[in-house]
GROMACS .gro file of C-alpha atoms in nm:
model
  498
    1MET     CA    1  22.673  -4.583  13.892
    2GLY     CA    2  22.850  -4.368  14.200
    3LEU     CA    3  22.658  -4.228  14.505
    4LYS     CA    4  22.609  -3.875  14.340
    5SER     CA    5  22.532  -4.044  13.987
    6ALA     CA    6  22.262  -4.253  14.180
    7LEU     CA    7  22.118  -3.905  14.460
    8SER     CA    8  22.058  -3.704  14.112
    9ARG     CA    9  21.789  -3.876  13.969
   10PRO     CA   10  21.515  -3.898  14.221
   11LEU     CA   11  21.619  -3.514  14.315
   12ALA     CA   12  21.560  -3.393  13.935
   13ALA     CA   13  21.319  -3.570  13.928
   14PHE     CA   14  21.128  -3.367  14.191
   15VAL     CA   15  21.352  -3.027  14.075
   16HIS     CA   16  21.176  -3.067  13.752
   17HIS     CA   17  20.784  -3.139  13.947
   18ARG     CA   18  20.878  -2.745  14.153
   19TYR     CA   19  20.919  -2.617  13.812
   20GLN     CA   20  20.609  -2.745  13.664
   21GLN     CA   21  20.394  -2.583  13.942
   22TRP     CA   22  20.475  -2.251  13.836
   23MET     CA   23  20.474  -2.337  13.494
   24ARG     CA   24  20.137  -2.341  13.443
   25GLN     CA   25  20.118  -1.998  13.588
   26PRO     CA   26  20.370  -1.776  13.381
   27VAL     CA   27  20.127  -1.507  13.407
   28ALA     CA   28  20.049  -1.619  13.775
   29THR     CA   29  20.384  -1.617  13.940
   30GLN     CA   30  20.538  -1.308  13.757
   31GLN     CA   31  20.286  -1.133  13.922
   32ARG     CA   32  20.330  -1.311  14.290
   33VAL     CA   33  20.678  -1.215  14.219
   34LEU     CA   34  20.624  -0.806  14.151
   35THR     CA   35  20.451  -0.849  14.455
   36SER     CA   36  20.685  -0.965  14.666
   37ILE     CA   37  20.996  -0.800  14.563
   38THR     CA   38  20.819  -0.448  14.603
   39SER     CA   39  20.699  -0.482  14.950
   40ALA     CA   40  21.034  -0.609  15.051
   41ALA     CA   41  21.173  -0.325  14.890
   42ASP     CA   42  20.941  -0.026  15.028
   43ARG     CA   43  21.119   0.085  15.325
   44THR     CA   44  21.394   0.208  15.126
   45ALA     CA   45  21.548   0.477  14.957
   46PHE     CA   46  21.496   0.374  14.570
   47GLY     CA   47  21.130   0.242  14.765
   48ARG     CA   48  21.063   0.535  14.957
   49ASP     CA   49  21.210   0.785  14.559
   50HIS     CA   50  20.925   0.590  14.364
   51ASP     CA   51  20.649   0.491  14.624
   52PHE     CA   52  20.659   0.145  14.609
   53PRO     CA   53  20.372   0.111  14.846
   54SER     CA   54  20.126   0.223  14.585
   55ILE     CA   55  20.270  -0.029  14.306
   56ALA     CA   56  20.032  -0.310  14.278
   57SER     CA   57  20.057  -0.374  13.925
   58HIS     CA   58  20.264  -0.376  13.570
   59ALA     CA   59  20.117  -0.061  13.535
   60ASP     CA   60  20.239   0.058  13.879
   61LEU     CA   61  20.522  -0.059  13.824
   62VAL     CA   62  20.577   0.161  13.436
   63ARG     CA   63  20.391   0.466  13.648
   64GLN     CA   64  20.566   0.521  13.917
   65VAL     CA   65  21.018   0.268  13.817
   66PRO     CA   66  21.119   0.460  13.458
   67ILE     CA   67  21.404   0.270  13.280
   68ARG     CA   68  21.748   0.290  13.337
   69ASP     CA   69  22.073   0.145  13.256
   70TYR     CA   70  22.328   0.141  13.518
   71GLU     CA   71  22.467   0.494  13.472
   72ALA     CA   72  22.129   0.606  13.476
   73LEU     CA   73  22.066   0.446  13.843
   74ALA     CA   74  22.484   0.531  13.943
   75PRO     CA   75  22.343   0.783  14.202
   76TYR     CA   76  22.147   0.468  14.409
   77PHE     CA   77  22.464   0.257  14.323
   78ASN     CA   78  22.707   0.437  14.472
   79ARG     CA   79  22.505   0.431  14.771
   80VAL     CA   80  22.559   0.086  14.845
   81LYS     CA   81  22.902   0.077  14.702
   82ALA     CA   82  22.994   0.321  14.991
   83GLY     CA   83  22.817   0.096  15.188
   84GLU     CA   84  22.491   0.250  15.312
   85ALA     CA   85  22.215   0.031  15.382
   86ASP     CA   86  21.910   0.032  15.251
   87VAL     CA   87  21.962   0.177  14.976
   88LEU     CA   88  21.809  -0.071  14.693
   89TRP     CA   89  21.734  -0.399  14.902
   90PRO     CA   90  21.678  -0.366  15.281
   91GLY     CA   91  22.011  -0.414  15.444
   92ARG     CA   92  22.372  -0.464  15.251
   93PRO     CA   93  22.422  -0.685  14.983
   94LEU     CA   94  22.596  -0.974  15.044
   95TYR     CA   95  22.844  -0.974  14.724
   96LEU     CA   96  22.882  -0.653  14.455
   97ALA     CA   97  22.967  -0.806  14.150
   98LYS     CA   98  23.240  -0.622  14.011
   99THR     CA   99  23.199  -0.613  13.581
  100SER     CA  100  23.361  -0.405  13.354
  101GLY     CA  101  23.223  -0.208  12.934
  102THR     CA  102  23.051   0.102  13.013
  103THR     CA  103  23.072   0.397  12.971
  104SER     CA  104  23.171   0.466  13.287
  105GLY     CA  105  23.451   0.159  13.331
  106ALA     CA  106  23.327  -0.108  13.586
  107LYS     CA  107  22.998  -0.165  13.761
  108TYR     CA  108  22.915  -0.326  14.046
  109ILE     CA  109  22.614  -0.500  14.094
  110PRO     CA  110  22.476  -0.589  14.434
  111ILE     CA  111  22.383  -0.981  14.480
  112THR     CA  112  22.223  -0.969  14.828
  113SER     CA  113  22.135  -1.274  15.083
  114ALA     CA  114  21.740  -1.268  14.827
  115SER     CA  115  21.875  -1.287  14.507
  116ILE     CA  116  22.196  -1.575  14.576
  117PRO     CA  117  21.981  -1.855  14.618
  118ASN     CA  118  21.887  -1.730  14.200
  119HIS     CA  119  22.240  -1.764  14.045
  120ILE     CA  120  22.383  -2.082  14.253
  121ASN     CA  121  22.040  -2.306  14.210
  122GLY     CA  122  21.972  -2.170  13.803
  123ALA     CA  123  22.240  -2.415  13.711
  124ARG     CA  124  22.206  -2.619  13.908
  125ASP     CA  125  21.885  -2.708  13.873
  126ALA     CA  126  22.005  -2.718  13.477
  127LEU     CA  127  22.183  -2.977  13.532
  128LEU     CA  128  21.923  -3.180  13.701
  129HIS     CA  129  21.672  -3.093  13.406
  130TYR     CA  130  21.908  -3.301  13.192
  131VAL     CA  131  21.874  -3.595  13.438
  132HIS     CA  132  21.570  -3.585  13.461
  133GLU     CA  133  21.511  -3.612  13.061
  134THR     CA  134  21.822  -3.767  13.016
  135GLY     CA  135  21.846  -3.998  13.277
  136LYS     CA  136  22.238  -3.922  13.239
  137SER     CA  137  22.412  -3.817  13.549
  138GLN     CA  138  22.722  -4.054  13.517
  139PHE     CA  139  22.908  -3.705  13.472
  140LEU     CA  140  22.838  -3.596  13.807
  141ASP     CA  141  23.146  -3.862  13.960
  142GLY     CA  142  23.319  -3.772  13.747
  143LYS     CA  143  23.595  -3.441  13.690
  144LEU     CA  144  23.413  -3.132  13.632
  145ILE     CA  145  23.577  -2.715  13.536
  146PHE     CA  146  23.399  -2.454  13.464
  147LEU     CA  147  23.704  -2.198  13.304
  148SER     CA  148  23.571  -1.878  13.557
  149GLY     CA  149  23.739  -1.556  13.693
  150SER     CA  150  23.928  -1.579  14.036
  151PRO     CA  151  23.760  -1.629  14.367
  152GLU     CA  152  23.983  -1.366  14.542
  153LEU     CA  153  23.778  -1.110  14.660
  154GLU     CA  154  23.857  -0.836  14.783
  155LYS     CA  155  23.625  -0.581  15.031
  156VAL     CA  156  23.409  -0.243  14.930
  157ASN     CA  157  23.382  -0.078  15.229
  158GLY     CA  158  23.344  -0.417  15.395
  159VAL     CA  159  23.232  -0.602  15.072
  160PRO     CA  160  23.254  -0.883  14.924
  161THR     CA  161  23.384  -0.808  14.587
  162GLY     CA  162  23.482  -0.983  14.269
  163ARG     CA  163  23.404  -1.134  13.904
  164LEU     CA  164  23.091  -1.325  13.931
  165SER     CA  165  23.185  -1.676  13.858
  166GLY     CA  166  23.431  -1.634  14.139
  167ILE     CA  167  23.145  -1.497  14.392
  168ALA     CA  168  22.976  -1.816  14.268
  169ASN     CA  169  23.314  -2.048  14.349
  170HIS     CA  170  23.286  -2.017  14.712
  171HIS     CA  171  22.921  -2.162  14.659
  172VAL     CA  172  22.995  -2.499  14.504
  173PRO     CA  173  22.844  -2.773  14.726
  174ALA     CA  174  23.047  -2.967  14.893
  175TYR     CA  175  22.909  -3.258  14.736
  176LEU     CA  176  23.099  -3.149  14.424
  177ARG     CA  177  23.374  -3.010  14.562
  178ARG     CA  178  23.550  -3.280  14.490
  179ASN     CA  179  23.485  -3.278  14.090
  180GLN     CA  180  23.586  -2.954  14.068
  181MET     CA  181  23.863  -2.841  13.889
  182PRO     CA  182  24.127  -2.636  13.878
  183SER     CA  183  24.270  -2.589  14.179
  184TYR     CA  184  24.133  -2.337  14.376
  185ALA     CA  185  24.500  -2.204  14.366
  186THR     CA  186  24.470  -2.197  13.968
  187ASN     CA  187  24.171  -2.013  13.984
  188CYS     CA  188  24.322  -1.707  14.160
  189ILE     CA  189  24.618  -1.668  13.921
  190GLU     CA  190  24.502  -1.349  13.742
  191ASP     CA  191  24.703  -1.347  13.383
  192TRP     CA  192  24.513  -1.560  13.131
  193GLU     CA  193  24.758  -1.836  12.979
  194ALA     CA  194  24.978  -1.850  13.254
  195LYS     CA  195  24.602  -1.939  13.391
  196LEU     CA  196  24.538  -2.199  13.129
  197GLU     CA  197  24.890  -2.349  13.129
  198HIS     CA  198  24.818  -2.473  13.460
  199ILE     CA  199  24.478  -2.541  13.384
  200VAL     CA  200  24.634  -2.765  13.134
  201ASP     CA  201  24.850  -2.976  13.404
  202GLU     CA  202  24.604  -3.008  13.646
  203THR     CA  203  24.317  -3.141  13.469
  204LEU     CA  204  24.524  -3.444  13.141
  205THR     CA  205  24.497  -3.680  13.428
  206GLU     CA  206  24.232  -3.677  13.555
  207ARG     CA  207  23.870  -3.804  13.362
  208MET     CA  208  23.753  -3.503  13.322
  209THR     CA  209  23.323  -3.540  13.234
  210LEU     CA  210  23.133  -3.236  13.247
  211ILE     CA  211  23.347  -2.853  13.126
  212SER     CA  212  23.205  -2.550  13.147
  213GLY     CA  213  23.345  -2.208  13.020
  214ILE     CA  214  23.240  -1.937  12.720
  215PRO     CA  215  23.354  -2.129  12.389
  216PRO     CA  216  23.578  -1.906  12.299
  217TRP     CA  217  23.808  -2.006  12.588
  218VAL     CA  218  23.773  -2.313  12.560
  219GLN     CA  219  23.830  -2.418  12.291
  220MET     CA  220  24.180  -2.199  12.406
  221TYR     CA  221  24.179  -2.480  12.656
  222PHE     CA  222  24.122  -2.755  12.415
  223ASP     CA  223  24.357  -2.641  12.137
  224ARG     CA  224  24.632  -2.628  12.454
  225ILE     CA  225  24.535  -2.982  12.520
  226ARG     CA  226  24.613  -3.062  12.134
  227GLU     CA  227  24.940  -2.873  12.148
  228ARG     CA  228  25.038  -3.034  12.431
  229THR     CA  229  24.983  -3.466  12.395
  230GLY     CA  230  24.888  -3.427  11.994
  231LYS     CA  231  24.606  -3.611  12.042
  232LEU     CA  232  24.179  -3.515  12.014
  233VAL     CA  233  24.002  -3.424  12.377
  234LYS     CA  234  23.790  -3.765  12.319
  235ASP     CA  235  24.080  -3.971  12.317
  236VAL     CA  236  24.253  -3.774  12.669
  237PHE     CA  237  23.918  -3.724  12.838
  238PRO     CA  238  23.707  -4.032  12.672
  239ASP     CA  239  23.463  -3.972  12.919
  240PHE     CA  240  23.362  -3.646  12.907
  241ASN     CA  241  22.962  -3.660  12.798
  242LEU     CA  242  22.885  -3.259  12.858
  243PHE     CA  243  22.924  -2.918  12.729
  244VAL     CA  244  22.792  -2.633  12.936
  245TYR     CA  245  22.845  -2.271  12.774
  246GLY     CA  246  22.648  -1.945  12.817
  247GLY     CA  247  22.759  -1.570  12.765
  248VAL     CA  248  22.773  -1.602  12.322
  249ASN     CA  249  22.600  -1.799  12.078
  250PHE     CA  250  22.678  -2.085  12.003
  251GLU     CA  251  22.682  -2.207  11.666
  252PRO     CA  252  23.006  -1.960  11.518
  253TYR     CA  253  23.189  -2.195  11.734
  254ARG     CA  254  23.023  -2.557  11.683
  255ALA     CA  255  23.225  -2.696  11.409
  256LYS     CA  256  23.606  -2.595  11.509
  257LEU     CA  257  23.495  -2.752  11.942
  258PHE     CA  258  23.420  -3.039  11.797
  259GLU     CA  259  23.623  -3.063  11.584
  260SER     CA  260  23.850  -3.050  11.844
  261ILE     CA  261  23.707  -3.261  12.042
  262GLY     CA  262  23.679  -3.533  11.786
  263ARG     CA  263  23.256  -3.616  11.855
  264PRO     CA  264  22.932  -3.509  11.929
  265VAL     CA  265  22.884  -3.432  12.317
  266ASP     CA  266  22.558  -3.349  12.501
  267SER     CA  267  22.642  -2.945  12.553
  268ILE     CA  268  22.308  -2.725  12.813
  269GLU     CA  269  22.275  -2.355  12.757
  270LEU     CA  270  22.275  -2.116  13.001
  271PHE     CA  271  22.109  -1.761  13.070
  272PRO     CA  272  22.386  -1.648  13.348
  273ALA     CA  273  22.440  -1.197  13.414
  274SER     CA  274  22.517  -1.061  13.734
  275GLU     CA  275  22.227  -0.945  13.746
  276GLY     CA  276  22.067  -1.281  13.744
  277PHE     CA  277  22.048  -1.540  13.607
  278PHE     CA  278  21.716  -1.598  13.380
  279ALA     CA  279  21.746  -1.884  13.195
  280PHE     CA  280  21.884  -2.219  13.047
  281GLN     CA  281  21.781  -2.469  12.801
  282ASP     CA  282  21.581  -2.742  13.007
  283GLN     CA  283  21.542  -3.016  12.699
  284PRO     CA  284  21.837  -3.100  12.484
  285GLY     CA  285  21.795  -3.070  12.113
  286ASN     CA  286  21.555  -2.759  12.211
  287PRO     CA  287  21.701  -2.431  12.131
  288GLY     CA  288  21.481  -2.206  12.368
  289LEU     CA  289  21.601  -2.122  12.704
  290LEU     CA  290  21.269  -2.126  12.993
  291LEU     CA  291  21.236  -1.808  13.145
  292LEU     CA  292  21.275  -1.832  13.509
  293LEU     CA  293  20.954  -1.683  13.653
  294ASP     CA  294  20.976  -1.818  13.932
  295ALA     CA  295  21.309  -1.661  14.103
  296GLY     CA  296  21.262  -1.370  14.285
  297ILE     CA  297  21.279  -1.140  13.903
  298TYR     CA  298  21.033  -0.960  13.758
  299TYR     CA  299  21.093  -0.958  13.371
  300GLU     CA  300  20.928  -0.625  13.132
  301PHE     CA  301  20.974  -0.605  12.698
  302ILE     CA  302  21.106  -0.317  12.510
  303PRO     CA  303  21.006  -0.367  12.201
  304ILE     CA  304  21.368  -0.281  12.073
  305GLU     CA  305  21.274  -0.087  11.677
  306GLN     CA  306  21.074   0.095  11.991
  307PHE     CA  307  21.420   0.086  12.211
  308PHE     CA  308  21.549   0.442  12.221
  309GLU     CA  309  21.149   0.620  12.194
  310LEU     CA  310  21.106   0.869  12.478
  311ASN     CA  311  20.889   0.604  12.669
  312PRO     CA  312  20.901   0.325  12.475
  313PRO     CA  313  20.565   0.094  12.574
  314ARG     CA  314  20.687  -0.217  12.823
  315LEU     CA  315  20.517  -0.483  12.797
  316SER     CA  316  20.459  -0.751  13.099
  317LEU     CA  317  20.459  -1.134  12.967
  318ALA     CA  318  20.119  -1.183  12.917
  319ASP     CA  319  20.164  -0.868  12.603
  320VAL     CA  320  20.537  -1.013  12.438
  321GLU     CA  321  20.427  -1.234  12.062
  322LEU     CA  322  20.651  -1.470  11.952
  323ASP     CA  323  20.943  -1.448  11.712
  324LYS     CA  324  20.971  -1.073  11.798
  325GLN     CA  325  21.272  -0.882  11.949
  326TYR     CA  326  21.283  -0.786  12.252
  327ALA     CA  327  21.547  -0.564  12.520
  328LEU     CA  328  21.504  -0.673  12.876
  329ILE     CA  329  21.438  -0.575  13.162
  330ILE     CA  330  21.434  -0.635  13.479
  331ASN     CA  331  21.366  -0.610  13.802
  332ASN     CA  332  21.489  -0.760  14.122
  333ASN     CA  333  21.514  -0.913  14.476
  334ALA     CA  334  21.891  -0.743  14.453
  335GLY     CA  335  21.750  -0.435  14.438
  336LEU     CA  336  21.768  -0.345  13.980
  337TRP     CA  337  21.406  -0.192  13.951
  338GLY     CA  338  21.352  -0.073  13.557
  339TYR     CA  339  21.688  -0.178  13.471
  340SER     CA  340  21.723  -0.246  13.162
  341ILE     CA  341  22.056  -0.525  13.106
  342GLY     CA  342  22.134  -0.428  12.768
  343ASP     CA  343  22.070  -0.786  12.602
  344THR     CA  344  21.790  -0.894  12.322
  345VAL     CA  345  21.562  -1.180  12.363
  346ARG     CA  346  21.336  -1.307  12.133
  347PHE     CA  347  20.972  -1.566  12.210
  348VAL     CA  348  21.017  -1.978  12.014
  349SER     CA  349  20.717  -2.017  12.272
  350LYS     CA  350  20.489  -1.942  12.527
  351ASP     CA  351  20.384  -2.259  12.619
  352PRO     CA  352  20.652  -2.295  12.822
  353TYR     CA  353  20.743  -1.906  12.778
  354ARG     CA  354  21.070  -2.014  12.584
  355ILE     CA  355  21.346  -1.719  12.395
  356VAL     CA  356  21.666  -1.742  12.198
  357VAL     CA  357  21.871  -1.437  12.319
  358SER     CA  358  21.956  -1.277  12.016
  359GLY     CA  359  22.140  -0.979  12.067
  360ARG     CA  360  22.300  -0.658  12.259
  361VAL     CA  361  22.111  -0.353  12.211
  362LYS     CA  362  22.363  -0.091  12.192
  363HIS     CA  363  22.576  -0.403  11.979
  364PHE     CA  364  22.368  -0.399  11.639
  365LEU     CA  365  22.547  -0.255  11.346
  366SER     CA  366  22.311   0.083  11.189
  367ALA     CA  367  22.675   0.324  11.040
  368PHE     CA  368  22.370   0.375  10.744
  369GLY     CA  369  22.050   0.362  10.912
  370GLU     CA  370  22.001  -0.086  10.890
  371HIS     CA  371  22.068  -0.179  11.205
  372VAL     CA  372  22.176  -0.516  11.153
  373ILE     CA  373  22.200  -0.734  11.452
  374GLY     CA  374  22.391  -0.953  11.615
  375GLU     CA  375  22.103  -1.273  11.562
  376GLU     CA  376  22.075  -1.182  11.242
  377VAL     CA  377  22.482  -1.208  11.130
  378GLU     CA  378  22.563  -1.505  11.398
  379GLN     CA  379  22.289  -1.644  11.098
  380THR     CA  380  22.427  -1.564  10.840
  381LEU     CA  381  22.784  -1.702  10.919
  382ARG     CA  382  22.578  -2.009  10.998
  383GLU     CA  383  22.433  -2.013  10.685
  384ALA     CA  384  22.721  -2.018  10.494
  385MET     CA  385  22.929  -2.195  10.663
  386THR     CA  386  22.749  -2.460  10.565
  387GLN     CA  387  22.660  -2.422  10.233
  388TYR     CA  388  23.073  -2.382  10.221
  389PRO     CA  389  23.154  -2.682  10.564
  390GLU     CA  390  23.547  -2.697  10.471
  391VAL     CA  391  23.546  -2.331  10.672
  392GLU     CA  392  23.576  -2.327  10.999
  393VAL     CA  393  23.547  -1.991  11.228
  394VAL     CA  394  23.804  -1.923  11.567
  395GLU     CA  395  23.636  -1.523  11.617
  396PHE     CA  396  23.444  -1.265  11.400
  397THR     CA  397  23.285  -0.943  11.389
  398VAL     CA  398  23.103  -0.679  11.186
  399ALA     CA  399  23.260  -0.334  11.126
  400PRO     CA  400  23.122  -0.037  10.878
  401ARG     CA  401  23.401   0.069  10.668
  402ILE     CA  402  23.263   0.466  10.601
  403SER     CA  403  23.409   0.635  10.199
  404ASN     CA  404  23.565   0.907  10.208
  405ASP     CA  405  23.532   0.864   9.764
  406ALA     CA  406  23.161   0.957   9.657
  407SER     CA  407  23.229   0.735   9.348
  408GLU     CA  408  23.308   0.469   9.586
  409PRO     CA  409  23.066   0.328   9.818
  410SER     CA  410  23.106   0.292  10.208
  411GLN     CA  411  23.009  -0.110  10.316
  412HIS     CA  412  23.088  -0.404  10.601
  413GLU     CA  413  23.403  -0.523  10.636
  414TRP     CA  414  23.364  -0.858  10.837
  415LEU     CA  415  23.692  -0.992  10.966
  416VAL     CA  416  23.733  -1.348  11.057
  417GLU     CA  417  23.938  -1.494  11.224
  418PHE     CA  418  24.000  -1.895  10.985
  419ALA     CA  419  24.114  -2.228  11.138
  420ARG     CA  420  24.041  -2.344  10.747
  421PRO     CA  421  23.913  -2.063  10.529
  422PRO     CA  422  23.664  -2.131  10.259
  423GLN     CA  423  23.853  -2.212   9.896
  424ASP     CA  424  23.684  -1.979   9.719
  425ALA     CA  425  23.699  -1.635   9.937
  426ALA     CA  426  23.400  -1.429   9.700
  427ALA     CA  427  23.189  -1.665   9.675
  428PHE     CA  428  23.227  -1.679  10.035
  429SER     CA  429  23.144  -1.305  10.073
  430ALA     CA  430  22.864  -1.399   9.832
  431ALA     CA  431  22.715  -1.610  10.012
  432LEU     CA  432  22.744  -1.390  10.370
  433ASP     CA  433  22.591  -1.084  10.103
  434ALA     CA  434  22.342  -1.314   9.978
  435GLY     CA  435  22.210  -1.422  10.376
  436LEU     CA  436  22.193  -1.095  10.493
  437ARG     CA  437  22.017  -0.932  10.231
  438ARG     CA  438  21.795  -1.187  10.337
  439ARG     CA  439  21.716  -1.130  10.685
  440ASN     CA  440  21.742  -0.776  10.746
  441VAL     CA  441  21.538  -0.569  10.469
  442TYR     CA  442  21.660  -0.276  10.509
  443TYR     CA  443  22.094  -0.342  10.425
  444ASP     CA  444  21.945  -0.463  10.105
  445ASP     CA  445  21.724  -0.180  10.031
  446LEU     CA  446  22.088  -0.056  10.077
  447LEU     CA  447  22.280  -0.223   9.836
  448SER     CA  448  22.001  -0.201   9.588
  449GLY     CA  449  21.982   0.183   9.604
  450ASN     CA  450  22.423   0.137   9.537
  451ILE     CA  451  22.424   0.397   9.930
  452LEU     CA  452  22.611   0.017   9.997
  453ALA     CA  453  22.891  -0.209   9.802
  454PRO     CA  454  22.905  -0.573   9.925
  455LEU     CA  455  23.087  -0.701  10.177
  456ARG     CA  456  23.425  -0.669  10.225
  457LEU     CA  457  23.564  -0.959  10.394
  458THR     CA  458  23.933  -0.915  10.586
  459ALA     CA  459  24.070  -1.273  10.694
  460LEU     CA  460  24.246  -1.214  10.965
  461GLN     CA  461  24.606  -1.371  11.096
  462PRO     CA  462  24.607  -1.668  11.417
  463GLY     CA  463  24.589  -1.570  11.704
  464ALA     CA  464  24.446  -1.212  11.640
  465PHE     CA  465  24.150  -1.144  11.826
  466GLN     CA  466  24.364  -1.335  12.109
  467ARG     CA  467  24.643  -1.114  12.060
  468TYR     CA  468  24.351  -0.801  12.049
  469MET     CA  469  24.192  -0.935  12.389
  470LYS     CA  470  24.536  -0.966  12.550
  471SER     CA  471  24.640  -0.561  12.428
  472GLN     CA  472  24.352  -0.471  12.604
  473GLY     CA  473  24.381  -0.660  12.904
  474LYS     CA  474  23.998  -0.900  12.878
  475LEU     CA  475  24.229  -1.193  12.721
  476GLY     CA  476  23.971  -1.514  12.867
  477GLY     CA  477  23.718  -1.545  13.198
  478GLN     CA  478  23.447  -1.435  13.076
  479ASN     CA  479  23.528  -1.152  12.847
  480LYS     CA  480  23.305  -1.128  12.487
  481VAL     CA  481  23.388  -1.046  12.174
  482PRO     CA  482  23.143  -0.770  12.006
  483ARG     CA  483  22.970  -0.863  11.683
  484LEU     CA  484  22.874  -0.563  11.571
  485SER     CA  485  22.989  -0.209  11.635
  486ASN     CA  486  22.924   0.122  11.490
  487ASP     CA  487  23.243   0.245  11.442
  488ARG     CA  488  23.637   0.125  11.331
  489GLN     CA  489  23.826   0.109  11.687
  490LEU     CA  490  23.801  -0.261  11.724
  491ALA     CA  491  23.869  -0.328  11.376
  492ASP     CA  492  24.100  -0.090  11.347
  493GLY     CA  493  24.285  -0.283  11.679
  494LEU     CA  494  24.238  -0.665  11.563
  495LEU     CA  495  24.369  -0.551  11.205
  496ILE     CA  496  24.685  -0.405  11.412
  497ALA     CA  497  24.677  -0.745  11.599
  498SER     CA  498  24.647  -0.966  11.259
   0.00000   0.00000   0.00000
């Protein structure tokens, strides 16, 4: 056992004990966070505009601070980006995390000196909980890789700006720098395909023990290794034993990823975002992610079926129920207030509070009133793949097909890139339809009433998703394919790329 591995065990025990303290008082912890962050920001422009000194409870917060997304808060964000101090949080931000995909173009999310520990410590503590729970720490003595964006930052009115993963790269602890891969120069390559080749070059001869990244992009890395060597990952990296991921549901990728590896490996799921690090899998094998309640973030939850109401109910942690879908709202020490991050979650435990990430508020399919969510289609696909074990899926998305012929009902179209297609495509399609009907009563009603026809399964050519993402300038890094759409833009683009 190496020095890093040995020293990690007492540190893991200490961190685990510290977490237990706030886990025993979750509601009181959240109240303490609310008081702390609103008091700290009461003299900011936002604090003055929303009378922060009068906020002492969740009810006060609801009354004083409306729910907004990035576009609605843009007047404040634009002032921060322009270099103004004391707008959303005291002083100026330490960084601006640049993300894409909104209706207004790029987003610039402030990361402050108060909030940066949340981003850095969240990932660290996830690994330390794994060490504490399993006793496995030898991975710290090998090489660790995180497939991420470029760490090169630009200055925007004096504030370093870049992708969150690139910002985080600057805060890798010194004791792990020698273990970190790929090299800084390779991480700075913007073109994903060129970058991937360099990553393979640098890692093939190394003792890789931990690999981290978004599953579809890790799969691309594994595919290139197999193309280069003709070997499974386990034969190239025999000491690889821990996979860390986040950003998308792992289940649709699990079978192909583990086939590429050639054996099971342990995994840890994270729930990071530019807006904050919210949760991680603290117990191996338990799909629930521990919600971080003492990290400078005060959470609110809106029942998803009421999210688009004019004044939807805003629940505190004390009010949530198990197995209900909620839109996640945050208030934090980066200066995000009443902020809708766009993700939906479902509580699977309240002692402690654990969640699963179930989808995106805007990523649902309700072209016909069915309101299908991402979790439903992912669970449906997983179930069908269990029934047809020969099937392996690379990537998929679901979109509506609206018929202009009154005699021919509209339908959902599942666009799937298979690594191994079903032997009986019609039977596999029927299994998908049956599974979704069980999970979504509205979809079932639409099929029963002949308003919708059974779904159409469209098998895409190999590489279709990669070609499409490349055409959109979103190949690699932290970019993700939406599971669901209410229009045909993504579907038609994939058909062109296929």
